[in-house]
Amino acid sequence: MVLLLAAAVVVGLGLCEGLTRLFLPAFDPSGRFEFDYPVGSLMLGRPGTVARQAKNTGDYDVPVRINMHGLRDDNDVSTATPGEVLVVGDSFTWGWGVAARDRFSDRLQILTGRRTFNLSTPTDIEGYAELLAYARSRGARADRVVIAVCMENDLHGYAARPDGEASPSNTVAIRHWLSTHSAFYLFALTVVHQTPWLRALAVETGLITPNLEGISGNEDDPRIVEASADRLLEIARRDRALVVLIPSRALWVGPSRAVEDRVHRAFAAALRQRGIDVLDLRPVLEAKGTPLAYHFANDGHWNPAGHALAAEAISQHLAR
């Protein structure tokens, strides 16, 4: 009886999967973008990839095109010359959820009139150094660098970091596998997210964590602040580097706002004490009193308005 039931479930799920792929091809995961091209310790986009990046909540559905170097950029970094700008960062700077033309790096190119090369991929400060080295290995000679530091997850005790990264939990691993292999899973998840009562039930049962409740927090540890600032100084010494601080959303929501405020201020001060050129985007985002309006409703990354605001602030800072 158990075997029959298991067989029926497998057949039923297989039928659902096949019908979803047949009648709803937009949910076919084979067309979704993945970072699956290893370069050193980094994961870039596979060269020549043309895909889409979509959110099940409906926040975004944008095209992604990867160039010959594994980067999301129409400019060829191997042709970067002195006076031009290399922009490096994590998923924010890569342009998660926005079209490439709407990223602050692409807008910055228009505002400054200088070619701008986006080197970004999901990583941290250690990875930023590796991305810059990768660009130089490809022939880049640009001598102006903009390093965008994400205050939600870039600060670590770099000098004492372990060699390996923690393995993801089984639940996270299973969800990732389903999202990259199952059209029916993506369809069902979209239905849940976009049906209010189903979403409320999923939140109540813990199947979905609301966007603003899943923000990574910083430790209130001066050693981490100093180690992160020291690592940035090592990178900044080589180039005329501008470090742009992307504020954590935890400054404005959640129970750790006081801690995040102390860490944010201490890190900005530590960078300036080291003589690093710093642009803190916190006052820019807070100017109108609605900093979260520059983020997607159901995703922590900036929406096009956030990128536009950042591009304007960076271009003005560079001009000064």
PDB file of C-alpha atoms in Angstrom:
ATOM      1  CA  MET A   1       0.000   0.000   0.000  1.00  0.00           C
ATOM      2  CA  VAL A   2       2.810   2.382   0.897  1.00  0.00           C
ATOM      3  CA  LEU A   3       4.618   1.577  -2.340  1.00  0.00           C
ATOM      4  CA  LEU A   4       1.468   2.207  -4.370  1.00  0.00           C
ATOM      5  CA  LEU A   5       0.925   5.523  -2.636  1.00  0.00           C
ATOM      6  CA  ALA A   6       4.554   6.546  -3.215  1.00  0.00           C
ATOM      7  CA  ALA A   7       4.302   5.552  -6.871  1.00  0.00           C
ATOM      8  CA  ALA A   8       1.097   7.571  -7.260  1.00  0.00           C
ATOM      9  CA  VAL A   9       2.744  10.630  -5.735  1.00  0.00           C
ATOM     10  CA  VAL A  10       5.769  10.331  -8.022  1.00  0.00           C
ATOM     11  CA  VAL A  11       3.580   9.905 -11.110  1.00  0.00           C
ATOM     12  CA  GLY A  12       1.368  12.814 -10.048  1.00  0.00           C
ATOM     13  CA  LEU A  13       4.317  15.135  -9.478  1.00  0.00           C
ATOM     14  CA  GLY A  14       5.862  14.059 -12.762  1.00  0.00           C
ATOM     15  CA  LEU A  15       2.611  14.833 -14.553  1.00  0.00           C
ATOM     16  CA  CYS A  16       2.392  18.252 -12.882  1.00  0.00           C
ATOM     17  CA  GLU A  17       5.991  18.970 -13.852  1.00  0.00           C
ATOM     18  CA  GLY A  18       5.433  17.973 -17.464  1.00  0.00           C
ATOM     19  CA  LEU A  19       2.198  19.947 -17.827  1.00  0.00           C
ATOM     20  CA  THR A  20       3.780  23.038 -16.249  1.00  0.00           C
ATOM     21  CA  ARG A  21       6.710  22.929 -18.666  1.00  0.00           C
ATOM     22  CA  LEU A  22       4.344  22.348 -21.600  1.00  0.00           C
ATOM     23  CA  PHE A  23       1.717  25.004 -20.901  1.00  0.00           C
ATOM     24  CA  LEU A  24       3.658  27.467 -18.723  1.00  0.00           C
ATOM     25  CA  PRO A  25       7.164  27.568 -20.244  1.00  0.00           C
ATOM     26  CA  ALA A  26       7.971  30.818 -18.422  1.00  0.00           C
ATOM     27  CA  PHE A  27       8.457  28.705 -15.274  1.00  0.00           C
ATOM     28  CA  ASP A  28      10.961  26.344 -16.910  1.00  0.00           C
ATOM     29  CA  PRO A  29      14.061  26.674 -14.672  1.00  0.00           C
ATOM     30  CA  SER A  30      16.370  25.963 -17.593  1.00  0.00           C
ATOM     31  CA  GLY A  31      15.807  29.566 -18.698  1.00  0.00           C
ATOM     32  CA  ARG A  32      16.671  31.046 -15.293  1.00  0.00           C
ATOM     33  CA  PHE A  33      20.068  32.598 -14.654  1.00  0.00           C
ATOM     34  CA  GLU A  34      22.614  30.847 -12.418  1.00  0.00           C
ATOM     35  CA  PHE A  35      26.125  31.731 -11.257  1.00  0.00           C
ATOM     36  CA  ASP A  36      27.817  28.518 -12.362  1.00  0.00           C
ATOM     37  CA  TYR A  37      31.161  29.503 -13.912  1.00  0.00           C
ATOM     38  CA  PRO A  38      34.073  29.112 -11.464  1.00  0.00           C
ATOM     39  CA  VAL A  39      36.969  31.584 -11.632  1.00  0.00           C
ATOM     40  CA  GLY A  40      39.320  30.997  -8.722  1.00  0.00           C
ATOM     41  CA  SER A  41      37.143  30.997  -5.625  1.00  0.00           C
ATOM     42  CA  LEU A  42      34.458  33.081  -7.390  1.00  0.00           C
ATOM     43  CA  MET A  43      31.334  32.018  -9.246  1.00  0.00           C
ATOM     44  CA  LEU A  44      30.575  34.152 -12.297  1.00  0.00           C
ATOM     45  CA  GLY A  45      28.019  33.819 -15.062  1.00  0.00           C
ATOM     46  CA  ARG A  46      28.798  31.321 -17.803  1.00  0.00           C
ATOM     47  CA  PRO A  47      30.246  33.189 -20.807  1.00  0.00           C
ATOM     48  CA  GLY A  48      27.704  33.718 -23.560  1.00  0.00           C
ATOM     49  CA  THR A  49      24.704  33.069 -21.312  1.00  0.00           C
ATOM     50  CA  VAL A  50      21.420  34.730 -22.258  1.00  0.00           C
ATOM     51  CA  ALA A  51      18.797  34.100 -19.589  1.00  0.00           C
ATOM     52  CA  ARG A  52      16.260  35.717 -17.280  1.00  0.00           C
ATOM     53  CA  GLN A  53      16.243  36.537 -13.580  1.00  0.00           C
ATOM     54  CA  ALA A  54      12.765  36.415 -12.078  1.00  0.00           C
ATOM     55  CA  LYS A  55      11.273  36.673  -8.607  1.00  0.00           C
ATOM     56  CA  ASN A  56       8.342  34.453  -7.655  1.00  0.00           C
ATOM     57  CA  THR A  57       6.697  37.383  -5.899  1.00  0.00           C
ATOM     58  CA  GLY A  58       6.542  39.298  -9.176  1.00  0.00           C
ATOM     59  CA  ASP A  59       8.997  42.011  -8.079  1.00  0.00           C
ATOM     60  CA  TYR A  60      11.125  41.567 -11.187  1.00  0.00           C
ATOM     61  CA  ASP A  61      11.653  39.568 -14.364  1.00  0.00           C
ATOM     62  CA  VAL A  62      14.667  40.901 -16.259  1.00  0.00           C
ATOM     63  CA  PRO A  63      17.032  39.723 -18.988  1.00  0.00           C
ATOM     64  CA  VAL A  64      20.611  38.771 -18.158  1.00  0.00           C
ATOM     65  CA  ARG A  65      23.381  38.650 -20.738  1.00  0.00           C
ATOM     66  CA  ILE A  66      26.900  37.482 -19.812  1.00  0.00           C
ATOM     67  CA  ASN A  67      29.950  38.476 -21.834  1.00  0.00           C
ATOM     68  CA  MET A  68      33.067  36.488 -22.794  1.00  0.00           C
ATOM     69  CA  HIS A  69      34.667  37.133 -19.383  1.00  0.00           C
ATOM     70  CA  GLY A  70      31.745  35.791 -17.332  1.00  0.00           C
ATOM     71  CA  LEU A  71      30.680  39.334 -16.401  1.00  0.00           C
ATOM     72  CA  ARG A  72      27.333  41.032 -16.856  1.00  0.00           C
ATOM     73  CA  ASP A  73      28.611  43.940 -18.911  1.00  0.00           C
ATOM     74  CA  ASP A  74      28.360  45.146 -22.489  1.00  0.00           C
ATOM     75  CA  ASN A  75      31.826  46.713 -22.158  1.00  0.00           C
ATOM     76  CA  ASP A  76      34.881  44.497 -22.648  1.00  0.00           C
ATOM     77  CA  VAL A  77      37.022  44.882 -19.522  1.00  0.00           C
ATOM     78  CA  SER A  78      40.145  43.832 -21.446  1.00  0.00           C
ATOM     79  CA  THR A  79      39.963  47.202 -23.233  1.00  0.00           C
ATOM     80  CA  ALA A  80      39.714  49.327 -20.053  1.00  0.00           C
ATOM     81  CA  THR A  81      42.230  52.177 -20.185  1.00  0.00           C
ATOM     82  CA  PRO A  82      43.560  54.779 -17.696  1.00  0.00           C
ATOM     83  CA  GLY A  83      40.896  57.304 -16.785  1.00  0.00           C
ATOM     84  CA  GLU A  84      38.109  54.761 -17.033  1.00  0.00           C
ATOM     85  CA  VAL A  85      36.282  53.193 -14.097  1.00  0.00           C
ATOM     86  CA  LEU A  86      36.133  49.664 -12.699  1.00  0.00           C
ATOM     87  CA  VAL A  87      33.104  49.056 -10.463  1.00  0.00           C
ATOM     88  CA  VAL A  88      33.239  46.064  -8.141  1.00  0.00           C
ATOM     89  CA  GLY A  89      30.732  44.777  -5.623  1.00  0.00           C
ATOM     90  CA  ASP A  90      28.340  41.972  -4.797  1.00  0.00           C
ATOM     91  CA  SER A  91      24.805  41.215  -6.002  1.00  0.00           C
ATOM     92  CA  PHE A  92      23.679  44.837  -5.392  1.00  0.00           C
ATOM     93  CA  THR A  93      26.292  46.142  -7.803  1.00  0.00           C
ATOM     94  CA  TRP A  94      25.784  43.241 -10.219  1.00  0.00           C
ATOM     95  CA  GLY A  95      22.240  44.574 -10.588  1.00  0.00           C
ATOM     96  CA  TRP A  96      20.119  41.891  -8.953  1.00  0.00           C
ATOM     97  CA  GLY A  97      16.555  42.276 -10.195  1.00  0.00           C
ATOM     98  CA  VAL A  98      17.125  45.228 -12.520  1.00  0.00           C
ATOM     99  CA  ALA A  99      17.953  45.481 -16.204  1.00  0.00           C
ATOM    100  CA  ALA A 100      21.651  46.134 -16.868  1.00  0.00           C
ATOM    101  CA  ARG A 101      20.915  49.608 -18.223  1.00  0.00           C
ATOM    102  CA  ASP A 102      19.280  50.535 -14.881  1.00  0.00           C
ATOM    103  CA  ARG A 103      22.263  49.616 -12.680  1.00  0.00           C
ATOM    104  CA  PHE A 104      24.148  52.436 -11.024  1.00  0.00           C
ATOM    105  CA  SER A 105      27.328  51.459 -12.907  1.00  0.00           C
ATOM    106  CA  ASP A 106      25.641  51.861 -16.298  1.00  0.00           C
ATOM    107  CA  ARG A 107      23.986  55.110 -15.207  1.00  0.00           C
ATOM    108  CA  LEU A 108      27.335  56.311 -13.900  1.00  0.00           C
ATOM    109  CA  GLN A 109      28.865  55.867 -17.348  1.00  0.00           C
ATOM    110  CA  ILE A 110      26.229  58.173 -18.828  1.00  0.00           C
ATOM    111  CA  LEU A 111      26.569  60.769 -16.063  1.00  0.00           C
ATOM    112  CA  THR A 112      30.383  60.922 -16.108  1.00  0.00           C
ATOM    113  CA  GLY A 113      31.020  60.321 -19.794  1.00  0.00           C
ATOM    114  CA  ARG A 114      33.677  57.752 -18.846  1.00  0.00           C
ATOM    115  CA  ARG A 115      33.430  54.074 -19.739  1.00  0.00           C
ATOM    116  CA  THR A 116      32.513  52.021 -16.697  1.00  0.00           C
ATOM    117  CA  PHE A 117      33.165  48.305 -16.313  1.00  0.00           C
ATOM    118  CA  ASN A 118      31.061  46.212 -13.938  1.00  0.00           C
ATOM    119  CA  LEU A 119      33.092  43.368 -12.359  1.00  0.00           C
ATOM    120  CA  SER A 120      30.546  42.282  -9.772  1.00  0.00           C
ATOM    121  CA  THR A 121      29.302  38.915  -8.559  1.00  0.00           C
ATOM    122  CA  PRO A 122      27.885  37.705  -5.219  1.00  0.00           C
ATOM    123  CA  THR A 123      30.938  37.735  -2.932  1.00  0.00           C
ATOM    124  CA  ASP A 124      32.546  39.916  -0.219  1.00  0.00           C
ATOM    125  CA  ILE A 125      35.585  42.153   0.273  1.00  0.00           C
ATOM    126  CA  GLU A 126      38.015  39.277  -0.255  1.00  0.00           C
ATOM    127  CA  GLY A 127      36.244  38.507  -3.512  1.00  0.00           C
ATOM    128  CA  TYR A 128      36.460  42.147  -4.617  1.00  0.00           C
ATOM    129  CA  ALA A 129      40.246  41.911  -4.552  1.00  0.00           C
ATOM    130  CA  GLU A 130      40.039  38.732  -6.599  1.00  0.00           C
ATOM    131  CA  LEU A 131      37.690  40.343  -9.138  1.00  0.00           C
ATOM    132  CA  LEU A 132      40.062  43.279  -9.625  1.00  0.00           C
ATOM    133  CA  ALA A 133      42.977  40.883 -10.097  1.00  0.00           C
ATOM    134  CA  TYR A 134      40.890  38.948 -12.621  1.00  0.00           C
ATOM    135  CA  ALA A 135      40.171  42.144 -14.577  1.00  0.00           C
ATOM    136  CA  ARG A 136      43.878  42.981 -14.694  1.00  0.00           C
ATOM    137  CA  SER A 137      44.710  39.462 -15.822  1.00  0.00           C
ATOM    138  CA  ARG A 138      42.385  40.101 -18.757  1.00  0.00           C
ATOM    139  CA  GLY A 139      44.241  43.273 -19.685  1.00  0.00           C
ATOM    140  CA  ALA A 140      42.315  46.023 -17.847  1.00  0.00           C
ATOM    141  CA  ARG A 141      44.387  49.167 -17.261  1.00  0.00           C
ATOM    142  CA  ALA A 142      41.711  51.425 -15.780  1.00  0.00           C
ATOM    143  CA  ASP A 143      43.082  53.346 -12.792  1.00  0.00           C
ATOM    144  CA  ARG A 144      39.852  54.423 -11.078  1.00  0.00           C
ATOM    145  CA  VAL A 145      38.002  51.921  -8.910  1.00  0.00           C
ATOM    146  CA  VAL A 146      34.627  52.119  -7.175  1.00  0.00           C
ATOM    147  CA  ILE A 147      34.198  49.444  -4.488  1.00  0.00           C
ATOM    148  CA  ALA A 148      30.616  49.061  -3.267  1.00  0.00           C
ATOM    149  CA  VAL A 149      30.518  47.507   0.214  1.00  0.00           C
ATOM    150  CA  CYS A 150      27.240  45.913   1.297  1.00  0.00           C
ATOM    151  CA  MET A 151      26.837  46.570   5.007  1.00  0.00           C
ATOM    152  CA  GLU A 152      24.442  43.640   5.414  1.00  0.00           C
ATOM    153  CA  ASN A 153      26.993  40.915   4.782  1.00  0.00           C
ATOM    154  CA  ASP A 154      30.470  42.196   3.815  1.00  0.00           C
ATOM    155  CA  LEU A 155      31.999  42.786   7.243  1.00  0.00           C
ATOM    156  CA  HIS A 156      34.034  39.836   8.567  1.00  0.00           C
ATOM    157  CA  GLY A 157      37.125  39.137  10.614  1.00  0.00           C
ATOM    158  CA  TYR A 158      39.119  38.703   7.409  1.00  0.00           C
ATOM    159  CA  ALA A 159      42.499  38.061   9.014  1.00  0.00           C
ATOM    160  CA  ALA A 160      41.117  35.146  11.021  1.00  0.00           C
ATOM    161  CA  ARG A 161      38.563  33.695   8.603  1.00  0.00           C
ATOM    162  CA  PRO A 162      38.452  29.897   8.225  1.00  0.00           C
ATOM    163  CA  ASP A 163      39.461  28.421   4.892  1.00  0.00           C
ATOM    164  CA  GLY A 164      36.068  26.881   4.172  1.00  0.00           C
ATOM    165  CA  GLU A 165      32.557  28.299   4.133  1.00  0.00           C
ATOM    166  CA  ALA A 166      29.761  26.810   6.186  1.00  0.00           C
ATOM    167  CA  SER A 167      27.623  24.332   4.287  1.00  0.00           C
ATOM    168  CA  PRO A 168      24.033  25.375   3.652  1.00  0.00           C
ATOM    169  CA  SER A 169      21.306  23.685   5.662  1.00  0.00           C
ATOM    170  CA  ASN A 170      19.445  20.752   4.139  1.00  0.00           C
ATOM    171  CA  THR A 171      16.318  22.886   3.774  1.00  0.00           C
ATOM    172  CA  VAL A 172      18.179  25.613   1.885  1.00  0.00           C
ATOM    173  CA  ALA A 173      19.887  23.024  -0.310  1.00  0.00           C
ATOM    174  CA  ILE A 174      16.589  21.342  -1.166  1.00  0.00           C
ATOM    175  CA  ARG A 175      14.919  24.669  -2.000  1.00  0.00           C
ATOM    176  CA  HIS A 176      17.834  25.638  -4.238  1.00  0.00           C
ATOM    177  CA  TRP A 177      17.688  22.301  -6.047  1.00  0.00           C
ATOM    178  CA  LEU A 178      13.948  22.608  -6.616  1.00  0.00           C
ATOM    179  CA  SER A 179      14.246  26.213  -7.833  1.00  0.00           C
ATOM    180  CA  THR A 180      16.855  25.181 -10.416  1.00  0.00           C
ATOM    181  CA  HIS A 181      15.191  21.936 -11.556  1.00  0.00           C
ATOM    182  CA  SER A 182      11.412  22.097 -11.118  1.00  0.00           C
ATOM    183  CA  ALA A 183       9.024  24.251 -13.136  1.00  0.00           C
ATOM    184  CA  PHE A 184       6.082  23.061 -11.016  1.00  0.00           C
ATOM    185  CA  TYR A 185       7.850  24.170  -7.809  1.00  0.00           C
ATOM    186  CA  LEU A 186       8.445  27.654  -9.255  1.00  0.00           C
ATOM    187  CA  PHE A 187       4.826  27.859 -10.416  1.00  0.00           C
ATOM    188  CA  ALA A 188       3.461  26.711  -7.039  1.00  0.00           C
ATOM    189  CA  LEU A 189       5.732  29.136  -5.179  1.00  0.00           C
ATOM    190  CA  THR A 190       4.567  32.001  -7.385  1.00  0.00           C
ATOM    191  CA  VAL A 191       0.920  31.140  -6.713  1.00  0.00           C
ATOM    192  CA  VAL A 192       1.584  31.092  -2.960  1.00  0.00           C
ATOM    193  CA  HIS A 193       3.427  34.420  -2.981  1.00  0.00           C
ATOM    194  CA  GLN A 194       0.776  36.168  -5.061  1.00  0.00           C
ATOM    195  CA  THR A 195      -2.283  34.773  -3.250  1.00  0.00           C
ATOM    196  CA  PRO A 196      -2.677  36.753  -0.002  1.00  0.00           C
ATOM    197  CA  TRP A 197      -4.311  34.048   2.126  1.00  0.00           C
ATOM    198  CA  LEU A 198      -1.881  31.358   0.950  1.00  0.00           C
ATOM    199  CA  ARG A 199       1.076  33.635   1.602  1.00  0.00           C
ATOM    200  CA  ALA A 200      -0.236  34.479   5.077  1.00  0.00           C
ATOM    201  CA  LEU A 201      -0.600  30.756   5.815  1.00  0.00           C
ATOM    202  CA  ALA A 202       2.932  30.044   4.559  1.00  0.00           C
ATOM    203  CA  VAL A 203       4.364  32.840   6.729  1.00  0.00           C
ATOM    204  CA  GLU A 204       2.423  31.585   9.773  1.00  0.00           C
ATOM    205  CA  THR A 205       3.717  28.031   9.320  1.00  0.00           C
ATOM    206  CA  GLY A 206       7.289  29.192   8.729  1.00  0.00           C
ATOM    207  CA  LEU A 207       7.489  28.101   5.091  1.00  0.00           C
ATOM    208  CA  ILE A 208       8.127  31.705   4.018  1.00  0.00           C
ATOM    209  CA  THR A 209      10.234  34.241   5.889  1.00  0.00           C
ATOM    210  CA  PRO A 210       9.014  37.815   5.251  1.00  0.00           C
ATOM    211  CA  ASN A 211      11.594  39.922   3.455  1.00  0.00           C
ATOM    212  CA  LEU A 212      12.299  42.349   6.292  1.00  0.00           C
ATOM    213  CA  GLU A 213      12.608  39.555   8.865  1.00  0.00           C
ATOM    214  CA  GLY A 214      15.444  37.778   7.088  1.00  0.00           C
ATOM    215  CA  ILE A 215      18.056  40.558   7.113  1.00  0.00           C
ATOM    216  CA  SER A 216      21.585  39.503   8.013  1.00  0.00           C
ATOM    217  CA  GLY A 217      22.826  41.307  11.108  1.00  0.00           C
ATOM    218  CA  ASN A 218      26.296  42.574  12.028  1.00  0.00           C
ATOM    219  CA  GLU A 219      28.137  41.665  15.205  1.00  0.00           C
ATOM    220  CA  ASP A 220      28.904  44.601  17.475  1.00  0.00           C
ATOM    221  CA  ASP A 221      32.587  43.700  17.460  1.00  0.00           C
ATOM    222  CA  PRO A 222      35.278  46.378  16.851  1.00  0.00           C
ATOM    223  CA  ARG A 223      37.710  43.668  15.701  1.00  0.00           C
ATOM    224  CA  ILE A 224      35.484  42.848  12.728  1.00  0.00           C
ATOM    225  CA  VAL A 225      35.192  46.531  11.826  1.00  0.00           C
ATOM    226  CA  GLU A 226      38.980  46.968  11.968  1.00  0.00           C
ATOM    227  CA  ALA A 227      39.736  43.772  10.030  1.00  0.00           C
ATOM    228  CA  SER A 228      37.300  44.724   7.254  1.00  0.00           C
ATOM    229  CA  ALA A 229      38.709  48.260   7.035  1.00  0.00           C
ATOM    230  CA  ASP A 230      42.276  46.898   6.921  1.00  0.00           C
ATOM    231  CA  ARG A 231      41.404  44.541   4.072  1.00  0.00           C
ATOM    232  CA  LEU A 232      39.861  47.398   2.089  1.00  0.00           C
ATOM    233  CA  LEU A 233      42.957  49.505   2.677  1.00  0.00           C
ATOM    234  CA  GLU A 234      45.102  46.781   1.098  1.00  0.00           C
ATOM    235  CA  ILE A 235      42.882  46.922  -1.997  1.00  0.00           C
ATOM    236  CA  ALA A 236      42.602  50.709  -2.091  1.00  0.00           C
ATOM    237  CA  ARG A 237      46.387  51.228  -1.961  1.00  0.00           C
ATOM    238  CA  ARG A 238      46.792  49.953  -5.505  1.00  0.00           C
ATOM    239  CA  ASP A 239      44.211  52.191  -7.180  1.00  0.00           C
ATOM    240  CA  ARG A 240      42.460  55.496  -6.752  1.00  0.00           C
ATOM    241  CA  ALA A 241      39.626  53.767  -4.966  1.00  0.00           C
ATOM    242  CA  LEU A 242      36.319  55.167  -3.812  1.00  0.00           C
ATOM    243  CA  VAL A 243      34.529  52.978  -1.274  1.00  0.00           C
ATOM    244  CA  VAL A 244      30.744  53.314  -1.457  1.00  0.00           C
ATOM    245  CA  LEU A 245      28.787  52.120   1.575  1.00  0.00           C
ATOM    246  CA  ILE A 246      25.473  50.396   0.796  1.00  0.00           C
ATOM    247  CA  PRO A 247      23.569  50.666   4.097  1.00  0.00           C
ATOM    248  CA  SER A 248      21.945  47.681   5.760  1.00  0.00           C
ATOM    249  CA  ARG A 249      18.150  47.683   5.867  1.00  0.00           C
ATOM    250  CA  ALA A 250      18.542  46.683   9.521  1.00  0.00           C
ATOM    251  CA  LEU A 251      19.305  50.358  10.212  1.00  0.00           C
ATOM    252  CA  TRP A 252      15.615  51.078   9.657  1.00  0.00           C
ATOM    253  CA  VAL A 253      13.709  47.930  10.682  1.00  0.00           C
ATOM    254  CA  GLY A 254      14.023  45.142  13.214  1.00  0.00           C
ATOM    255  CA  PRO A 255      15.321  44.844  16.779  1.00  0.00           C
ATOM    256  CA  SER A 256      19.021  45.548  16.048  1.00  0.00           C
ATOM    257  CA  ARG A 257      18.844  49.106  14.776  1.00  0.00           C
ATOM    258  CA  ALA A 258      21.041  50.502  17.564  1.00  0.00           C
ATOM    259  CA  VAL A 259      23.749  47.889  16.904  1.00  0.00           C
ATOM    260  CA  GLU A 260      23.624  48.461  13.150  1.00  0.00           C
ATOM    261  CA  ASP A 261      23.878  52.217  13.687  1.00  0.00           C
ATOM    262  CA  ARG A 262      27.022  51.806  15.827  1.00  0.00           C
ATOM    263  CA  VAL A 263      28.629  49.398  13.356  1.00  0.00           C
ATOM    264  CA  HIS A 264      27.806  51.593  10.366  1.00  0.00           C
ATOM    265  CA  ARG A 265      29.249  54.730  11.955  1.00  0.00           C
ATOM    266  CA  ALA A 266      32.319  52.908  13.277  1.00  0.00           C
ATOM    267  CA  PHE A 267      33.106  51.352   9.899  1.00  0.00           C
ATOM    268  CA  ALA A 268      32.775  54.630   8.002  1.00  0.00           C
ATOM    269  CA  ALA A 269      35.038  56.294  10.571  1.00  0.00           C
ATOM    270  CA  ALA A 270      37.602  53.464  10.378  1.00  0.00           C
ATOM    271  CA  LEU A 271      37.832  53.826   6.599  1.00  0.00           C
ATOM    272  CA  ARG A 272      38.310  57.598   6.798  1.00  0.00           C
ATOM    273  CA  GLN A 273      40.936  57.212   9.510  1.00  0.00           C
ATOM    274  CA  ARG A 274      42.895  55.074   7.039  1.00  0.00           C
ATOM    275  CA  GLY A 275      42.737  57.800   4.419  1.00  0.00           C
ATOM    276  CA  ILE A 276      40.263  55.916   2.205  1.00  0.00           C
ATOM    277  CA  ASP A 277      37.896  57.998   0.085  1.00  0.00           C
ATOM    278  CA  VAL A 278      34.395  57.105   1.327  1.00  0.00           C
ATOM    279  CA  LEU A 279      30.894  57.848   0.078  1.00  0.00           C
ATOM    280  CA  ASP A 280      28.279  56.841   2.640  1.00  0.00           C
ATOM    281  CA  LEU A 281      24.911  56.443   0.892  1.00  0.00           C
ATOM    282  CA  ARG A 282      22.981  56.333   4.163  1.00  0.00           C
ATOM    283  CA  PRO A 283      22.143  60.070   4.291  1.00  0.00           C
ATOM    284  CA  VAL A 284      21.324  59.998   0.575  1.00  0.00           C
ATOM    285  CA  LEU A 285      18.792  57.182   1.028  1.00  0.00           C
ATOM    286  CA  GLU A 286      17.386  58.721   4.209  1.00  0.00           C
ATOM    287  CA  ALA A 287      16.988  62.224   2.768  1.00  0.00           C
ATOM    288  CA  LYS A 288      13.277  61.838   1.991  1.00  0.00           C
ATOM    289  CA  GLY A 289      12.518  59.731   5.061  1.00  0.00           C
ATOM    290  CA  THR A 290      11.650  56.579   3.097  1.00  0.00           C
ATOM    291  CA  PRO A 291      14.914  54.635   2.629  1.00  0.00           C
ATOM    292  CA  LEU A 292      13.177  51.291   2.086  1.00  0.00           C
ATOM    293  CA  ALA A 293      11.314  52.715  -0.913  1.00  0.00           C
ATOM    294  CA  TYR A 294      14.547  52.250  -2.895  1.00  0.00           C
ATOM    295  CA  HIS A 295      14.421  48.474  -2.344  1.00  0.00           C
ATOM    296  CA  PHE A 296      12.106  45.894  -3.864  1.00  0.00           C
ATOM    297  CA  ALA A 297       9.055  45.130  -1.744  1.00  0.00           C
ATOM    298  CA  ASN A 298       9.905  41.421  -1.424  1.00  0.00           C
ATOM    299  CA  ASP A 299      13.649  41.434  -2.043  1.00  0.00           C
ATOM    300  CA  GLY A 300      16.495  43.191  -0.259  1.00  0.00           C
ATOM    301  CA  HIS A 301      18.153  44.624  -3.373  1.00  0.00           C
ATOM    302  CA  TRP A 302      17.734  48.094  -4.818  1.00  0.00           C
ATOM    303  CA  ASN A 303      15.046  48.751  -7.384  1.00  0.00           C
ATOM    304  CA  PRO A 304      15.796  51.036 -10.375  1.00  0.00           C
ATOM    305  CA  ALA A 305      15.076  54.137  -8.257  1.00  0.00           C
ATOM    306  CA  GLY A 306      17.729  53.052  -5.740  1.00  0.00           C
ATOM    307  CA  HIS A 307      20.305  52.559  -8.469  1.00  0.00           C
ATOM    308  CA  ALA A 308      19.471  55.941 -10.010  1.00  0.00           C
ATOM    309  CA  LEU A 309      19.928  57.684  -6.660  1.00  0.00           C
ATOM    310  CA  ALA A 310      23.242  55.923  -6.049  1.00  0.00           C
ATOM    311  CA  ALA A 311      24.537  56.782  -9.537  1.00  0.00           C
ATOM    312  CA  GLU A 312      23.777  60.466  -9.041  1.00  0.00           C
ATOM    313  CA  ALA A 313      25.509  60.550  -5.652  1.00  0.00           C
ATOM    314  CA  ILE A 314      28.589  58.688  -6.927  1.00  0.00           C
ATOM    315  CA  SER A 315      28.938  60.866 -10.035  1.00  0.00           C
ATOM    316  CA  GLN A 316      28.763  64.024  -7.916  1.00  0.00           C
ATOM    317  CA  HIS A 317      31.358  62.648  -5.507  1.00  0.00           C
ATOM    318  CA  LEU A 318      33.738  61.689  -8.316  1.00  0.00           C
ATOM    319  CA  ALA A 319      33.336  65.138  -9.858  1.00  0.00           C
ATOM    320  CA  ARG A 320      34.390  66.738  -6.581  1.00  0.00           C
TER     321      ARG A 320
END
